[in-house]
Amino acid sequence: MIDTILTEFMQEQLGQVRLDFIRYKYNQIDWNLRMAGLIGPRGIGKSTLVLQHLWQQKGSQNALYVSADRSYFAQHTLVEVASEFVKEGGTHLYIDEIHKYPSWSTELKEIYDGHPSLHVFFTGSSVLDLLRGQADLSRRAVMFSMQGLSFREYLEMFHQIKMPVYSLDEIIANKVDYSLIPHPLPLFRQYLRDGYYPFSKEGAFFSRLDQVVTQTLESDIPQYASMSVSTGRKLRRLMAIVAKSAPFKPDYSSIANALGVSRNVLPDYLLYMEKAGMIGQLRDETGGIRSLGKVEKVFVDNTNIMYALGTADTNTGNLRETFFYNQTRAVSDVISSKVSDFVIGEHTFEVGGKNKGGKQIEDVPNGHIVKDDIEYGHGRVLPLWTFGLLY
């Protein structure tokens, strides 16, 4: 019989759910898959998304929501819960914070193979890798990835301003309906500072964000990658180095000397930090997919973290590039440009302020100037803020 502790926890969580705003990823997920997972950085609303889905199923008696980081699972296993749940007619099991459960991949495989009628949906940290778990789940689970709020989502969630999603081609063609938001720049500035994470609404934002950064670097990544506590602290120091210099071309030897680690481990450290939503790595034309291609620049993941670490005011240009890369990578493969800042497909983008000239791309086919501090675009000139409407 399912423990009442679990059902009471689920009802308590459902009682706090609101449906006035739903993240972009909701309709991109196939909720009917036998096993699927949603991964993403801490604090971007994965748990809320799952609870919203469960609520919209009218809190079905055939569904159970559990969190793998609860003390309950110090004495019980996920396999035990799944087996009891199926015996009672359960059909849909939702497991939150799966990365907090040591044998997550082995037990998910056992649940999948042992209960063919049970649908399992789980959430976890971005560092989760189905191929590197103790059991290979790549043939069983379909993974979906989510990042923080777009500027468009921020406008809806925080200011009840509903803007449509625009494709990259529509933004390049200046087809944005500017009448829907006559003066976007003040709101855009606020978004850059504290609009990427939904929990900004809860107050004490930068304290909460600092906790997210600390827990990700000193707990989530080390726990997943079997690192020591001291290595986790070195990740925090590495984050400080990145924040101070980003965006920069990585010099592994000098960074390794500063941290007191082998040069050979740094690419792995940076990749873990990238997957966990702490940094972004811009690669060259040999591979636009993450983890492929030579790393040309390392960014702080998003502008909110830049403000939290005190680096946002050091270089406005860095802030602009960070925003552009963060928003466009959600919908496109973004790679470095030999003559400018970014390349997406056949298009080259030069990012700058309102006085930015186009000399660097004047001879580049499909070259565009992305300017901050302007409300409207024209011709090859595109407002930076409009790239926040992509998702």
XYZ file of C-alpha atoms in Angstrom:
391
model
C 0.000 0.000 0.000
C 1.314 3.469 -0.907
C 2.461 5.304 2.188
C 0.203 8.213 3.141
C 3.358 10.324 3.561
C 3.780 10.225 -0.211
C 0.176 10.993 -1.096
C -0.004 13.820 1.429
C 3.188 15.326 0.014
C 1.729 15.179 -3.496
C -1.515 16.867 -2.438
C 0.412 19.555 -0.571
C 2.467 20.329 -3.676
C -0.590 20.322 -5.946
C -2.303 22.765 -3.611
C 0.358 25.368 -4.408
C 0.126 25.068 -8.192
C -0.913 28.049 -10.298
C -1.931 27.854 -13.937
C -1.810 31.539 -14.868
C 1.572 31.047 -16.520
C 3.009 27.904 -18.113
C 6.549 27.573 -19.471
C 7.303 27.240 -23.183
C 8.371 23.611 -22.842
C 5.004 22.286 -21.713
C 3.554 21.769 -25.188
C 6.831 20.430 -26.561
C 6.810 17.427 -24.236
C 5.126 14.178 -25.189
C 3.516 13.363 -21.852
C 2.295 9.976 -23.138
C 5.719 8.378 -23.492
C 6.405 5.300 -21.369
C 9.502 6.933 -19.916
C 10.649 10.517 -20.345
C 12.739 13.019 -18.448
C 12.999 16.788 -18.176
C 16.417 18.197 -17.380
C 17.569 21.738 -16.791
C 19.417 24.001 -14.337
C 18.198 24.556 -10.793
C 15.411 27.051 -10.272
C 13.929 27.305 -13.771
C 10.561 25.676 -13.010
C 10.877 21.962 -13.840
C 8.976 20.824 -10.750
C 6.256 23.423 -11.333
C 5.819 22.245 -14.928
C 5.291 18.634 -13.834
C 2.824 19.642 -11.115
C 0.908 21.795 -13.574
C 0.563 18.802 -15.871
C -0.556 16.592 -12.987
C -3.073 19.217 -11.844
C -4.516 19.455 -15.337
C -5.073 15.704 -15.233
C -7.454 16.512 -12.348
C -5.176 14.947 -9.760
C -5.910 11.475 -11.088
C -5.973 8.655 -8.555
C -3.829 6.743 -11.034
C -0.971 9.250 -10.752
C 1.681 9.719 -8.053
C 4.214 12.541 -7.659
C 7.287 11.980 -5.466
C 10.534 13.846 -4.912
C 13.667 11.713 -4.795
C 15.452 14.126 -2.461
C 12.975 13.499 0.380
C 14.200 11.733 3.524
C 11.595 9.029 2.820
C 13.941 7.549 0.246
C 16.687 7.017 2.777
C 14.651 3.996 3.923
C 12.720 3.114 0.766
C 13.558 2.576 -2.889
C 11.944 3.891 -6.031
C 11.477 0.287 -7.188
C 9.462 -0.492 -4.042
C 7.263 2.570 -4.514
C 6.684 1.796 -8.195
C 5.765 -1.830 -7.452
C 3.259 -0.903 -4.742
C 1.822 1.835 -6.911
C 1.239 -0.514 -9.844
C -0.459 -3.052 -7.537
C -2.930 -0.332 -6.565
C -3.733 0.444 -10.195
C -1.237 3.272 -10.675
C -0.416 4.184 -14.252
C 1.639 7.396 -14.112
C 4.599 7.949 -11.768
C 6.312 11.358 -11.639
C 9.725 11.465 -9.944
C 11.225 14.861 -9.168
C 14.908 15.567 -8.428
C 16.024 12.155 -9.713
C 19.697 13.195 -9.670
C 19.528 13.223 -5.852
C 18.929 9.462 -5.862
C 22.219 7.497 -5.981
C 21.100 4.508 -8.091
C 18.669 6.440 -10.266
C 19.576 4.904 -13.621
C 19.614 1.294 -12.414
C 16.248 1.580 -10.686
C 14.613 3.467 -13.569
C 15.725 0.657 -15.891
C 14.304 -1.946 -13.492
C 10.999 -0.057 -13.242
C 10.779 0.326 -17.024
C 11.494 -3.354 -17.698
C 9.403 -4.677 -14.814
C 6.240 -2.598 -15.268
C 5.385 -2.227 -18.970
C 2.023 -0.584 -18.163
C 3.543 2.171 -16.017
C 4.395 5.595 -17.463
C 7.354 7.246 -15.730
C 8.298 10.901 -15.999
C 11.276 12.289 -14.088
C 13.093 15.589 -13.663
C 16.736 16.129 -12.904
C 19.769 18.314 -13.122
C 21.158 19.203 -16.530
C 24.292 17.201 -15.767
C 22.372 13.923 -15.989
C 23.706 11.770 -18.798
C 21.691 8.668 -19.633
C 24.690 7.002 -21.237
C 26.969 7.510 -18.245
C 24.637 6.190 -15.561
C 25.073 2.748 -14.083
C 22.477 1.528 -16.580
C 22.045 2.623 -20.177
C 18.643 4.311 -20.392
C 19.194 5.865 -23.807
C 16.969 3.262 -25.508
C 14.234 3.604 -22.904
C 13.913 7.258 -21.904
C 13.325 10.289 -24.111
C 14.909 13.431 -22.712
C 13.658 17.000 -22.931
C 15.777 19.990 -21.960
C 14.555 23.347 -20.638
C 16.317 26.615 -19.886
C 15.325 29.752 -17.993
C 12.744 32.341 -18.947
C 12.983 34.059 -22.290
C 12.347 37.790 -22.356
C 8.940 36.978 -23.881
C 8.083 34.637 -20.994
C 9.291 37.214 -18.490
C 6.955 39.822 -19.981
C 3.997 37.487 -19.571
C 4.858 36.115 -16.138
C 5.910 39.367 -14.475
C 4.011 42.047 -16.410
C 1.045 40.229 -18.027
C 2.244 41.385 -21.457
C 1.593 38.622 -23.963
C 3.857 38.587 -26.975
C 3.807 35.846 -29.616
C 6.759 33.578 -30.270
C 8.673 34.703 -33.351
C 10.930 32.561 -35.508
C 14.490 33.635 -36.156
C 13.583 34.373 -39.775
C 10.732 36.640 -38.659
C 13.011 38.566 -36.312
C 15.652 38.946 -39.022
C 12.929 40.244 -41.383
C 11.831 42.786 -38.722
C 8.330 41.318 -38.544
C 7.928 41.885 -34.800
C 4.701 43.709 -33.912
C 6.193 46.564 -31.915
C 2.750 47.975 -31.061
C 2.262 45.209 -28.484
C 5.047 46.662 -26.338
C 5.652 50.358 -27.196
C 8.652 50.868 -24.898
C 10.459 47.579 -24.222
C 13.859 48.855 -23.101
C 13.142 49.530 -19.376
C 11.594 46.072 -19.041
C 14.470 44.553 -20.995
C 16.995 46.095 -18.583
C 15.106 44.613 -15.654
C 14.997 41.206 -17.333
C 18.753 41.216 -17.845
C 19.175 41.861 -14.136
C 16.673 39.482 -12.536
C 14.207 38.055 -15.076
C 15.719 34.735 -16.158
C 14.607 32.705 -13.126
C 10.934 32.364 -12.109
C 11.854 32.503 -8.412
C 12.731 36.172 -8.839
C 9.101 36.783 -7.817
C 9.773 35.376 -4.351
C 12.112 38.143 -3.155
C 15.761 38.124 -1.989
C 16.593 37.166 -5.561
C 20.358 37.478 -5.560
C 20.702 35.585 -2.287
C 18.608 32.775 -3.743
C 20.572 32.827 -6.987
C 23.862 32.662 -5.100
C 22.532 29.560 -3.355
C 21.639 28.037 -6.731
C 25.164 28.663 -8.019
C 26.761 27.280 -4.859
C 24.593 24.164 -4.683
C 25.089 23.446 -8.378
C 28.871 23.745 -8.249
C 29.544 22.306 -4.810
C 26.791 19.666 -4.613
C 25.003 18.726 -7.851
C 28.005 18.375 -10.148
C 30.316 16.688 -7.604
C 27.558 14.277 -6.559
C 26.829 13.283 -10.133
C 30.460 13.119 -11.286
C 31.727 11.433 -8.082
C 33.982 14.383 -7.269
C 35.438 15.174 -3.874
C 34.261 18.122 -1.788
C 37.530 19.920 -2.502
C 36.991 19.519 -6.245
C 33.537 21.058 -5.852
C 35.149 24.086 -4.234
C 37.542 24.338 -7.162
C 34.532 24.482 -9.499
C 33.373 27.527 -7.542
C 36.788 29.120 -7.992
C 36.693 28.248 -11.684
C 33.302 29.954 -11.931
C 34.828 33.095 -10.420
C 37.620 33.033 -13.017
C 35.104 32.617 -15.840
C 32.884 35.398 -14.498
C 35.762 37.827 -14.190
C 36.956 37.314 -17.755
C 33.935 36.103 -19.757
C 33.512 35.935 -22.603
C 37.059 34.722 -23.174
C 38.999 32.175 -25.167
C 40.029 29.506 -22.650
C 43.713 29.235 -21.797
C 43.675 25.850 -20.074
C 47.272 26.009 -18.875
C 46.954 29.312 -17.015
C 43.569 28.376 -15.526
C 44.921 24.990 -14.402
C 47.840 26.703 -12.674
C 45.483 29.118 -10.910
C 43.313 26.248 -9.650
C 46.115 23.799 -8.917
C 44.643 21.071 -11.129
C 45.714 19.161 -14.202
C 45.162 20.909 -17.514
C 43.570 17.729 -18.840
C 40.591 17.854 -16.453
C 39.531 21.416 -17.275
C 37.531 20.624 -20.438
C 35.486 18.117 -18.407
C 34.955 20.634 -15.597
C 33.776 23.283 -18.055
C 31.485 20.805 -19.823
C 29.844 19.843 -16.514
C 29.399 23.535 -15.707
C 27.896 24.133 -19.139
C 25.407 21.300 -18.817
C 24.467 22.484 -15.341
C 23.541 25.945 -16.628
C 26.439 27.872 -15.136
C 28.370 28.736 -18.286
C 27.960 28.642 -22.062
C 30.667 27.551 -24.498
C 30.661 28.930 -28.041
C 32.254 26.525 -30.487
C 33.666 26.903 -33.975
C 32.241 25.824 -37.289
C 33.426 22.236 -36.895
C 30.462 21.523 -34.665
C 27.493 23.525 -33.531
C 26.165 20.821 -31.230
C 27.197 21.083 -27.603
C 30.381 19.179 -26.713
C 31.487 19.154 -30.370
C 33.871 21.581 -31.998
C 36.671 23.708 -30.624
C 35.648 26.107 -27.864
C 36.232 29.674 -29.049
C 34.596 31.591 -26.194
C 33.361 30.840 -22.690
C 30.404 32.854 -21.376
C 28.615 33.062 -18.062
C 25.370 31.194 -18.811
C 22.958 34.109 -18.421
C 22.953 37.777 -17.518
C 21.306 37.253 -14.115
C 24.316 35.235 -12.961
C 26.575 38.004 -14.258
C 24.771 40.475 -11.981
C 24.828 38.040 -9.068
C 28.585 37.630 -9.402
C 29.111 41.361 -9.748
C 30.462 41.254 -13.291
C 27.556 42.664 -15.316
C 28.702 46.269 -15.053
C 32.320 45.594 -16.007
C 31.617 45.346 -19.733
C 28.244 46.077 -21.308
C 29.380 44.352 -24.482
C 29.776 41.078 -22.589
C 26.257 41.456 -21.210
C 24.835 41.899 -24.704
C 26.675 38.933 -26.185
C 25.686 36.739 -23.240
C 22.001 37.561 -23.723
C 22.126 36.959 -27.477
C 23.877 33.598 -27.138
C 21.660 32.466 -24.261
C 18.390 33.165 -26.079
C 19.316 32.004 -29.584
C 20.873 28.693 -28.511
C 17.464 27.555 -27.240
C 16.175 27.301 -30.807
C 19.275 27.138 -33.041
C 22.826 25.858 -33.274
C 24.982 28.930 -32.632
C 28.650 28.908 -33.581
C 31.486 31.417 -33.599
C 32.222 33.668 -36.549
C 35.668 34.280 -38.020
C 34.770 37.846 -38.942
C 32.127 38.800 -36.378
C 30.450 37.503 -33.209
C 28.028 34.691 -34.066
C 26.844 32.522 -36.937
C 23.428 30.834 -37.077
C 22.858 28.871 -40.262
C 23.605 31.216 -43.174
C 23.359 34.348 -41.038
C 26.169 36.278 -39.350
C 25.483 38.577 -36.389
C 27.492 41.475 -34.994
C 26.256 42.501 -31.541
C 26.779 45.963 -30.079
C 25.297 49.230 -28.820
C 23.119 51.713 -30.686
C 26.171 53.340 -32.310
C 27.558 50.049 -33.554
C 28.702 50.264 -37.159
C 28.549 47.553 -39.771
C 32.108 47.682 -41.103
C 32.984 44.152 -39.959
C 30.102 42.598 -41.891
C 29.671 45.009 -44.798
C 30.988 42.374 -47.225
C 29.354 39.404 -45.475
C 26.277 37.921 -47.183
C 23.336 37.715 -44.750
C 25.191 39.837 -42.222
C 23.164 41.609 -39.512
C 23.888 44.267 -36.898
C 22.175 43.549 -33.574
C 21.922 46.760 -31.567
C 21.124 47.334 -27.930
C 19.371 50.531 -26.785
C 17.085 50.746 -29.820
C 13.354 49.989 -29.870
C 12.829 49.272 -33.560
C 14.778 47.669 -36.366
C 15.245 48.495 -40.019
C 17.037 46.742 -42.848
C 20.055 44.872 -41.518
C 19.762 46.539 -38.100
C 17.928 44.423 -35.516
C 17.006 45.344 -31.897
C 18.769 43.097 -29.389
C 15.672 42.691 -27.205
C 13.690 41.032 -30.020
C 15.914 37.958 -29.783
C 14.200 37.343 -26.454
C 10.998 36.469 -28.323
C 12.279 33.205 -29.815
C 10.641 30.887 -27.270
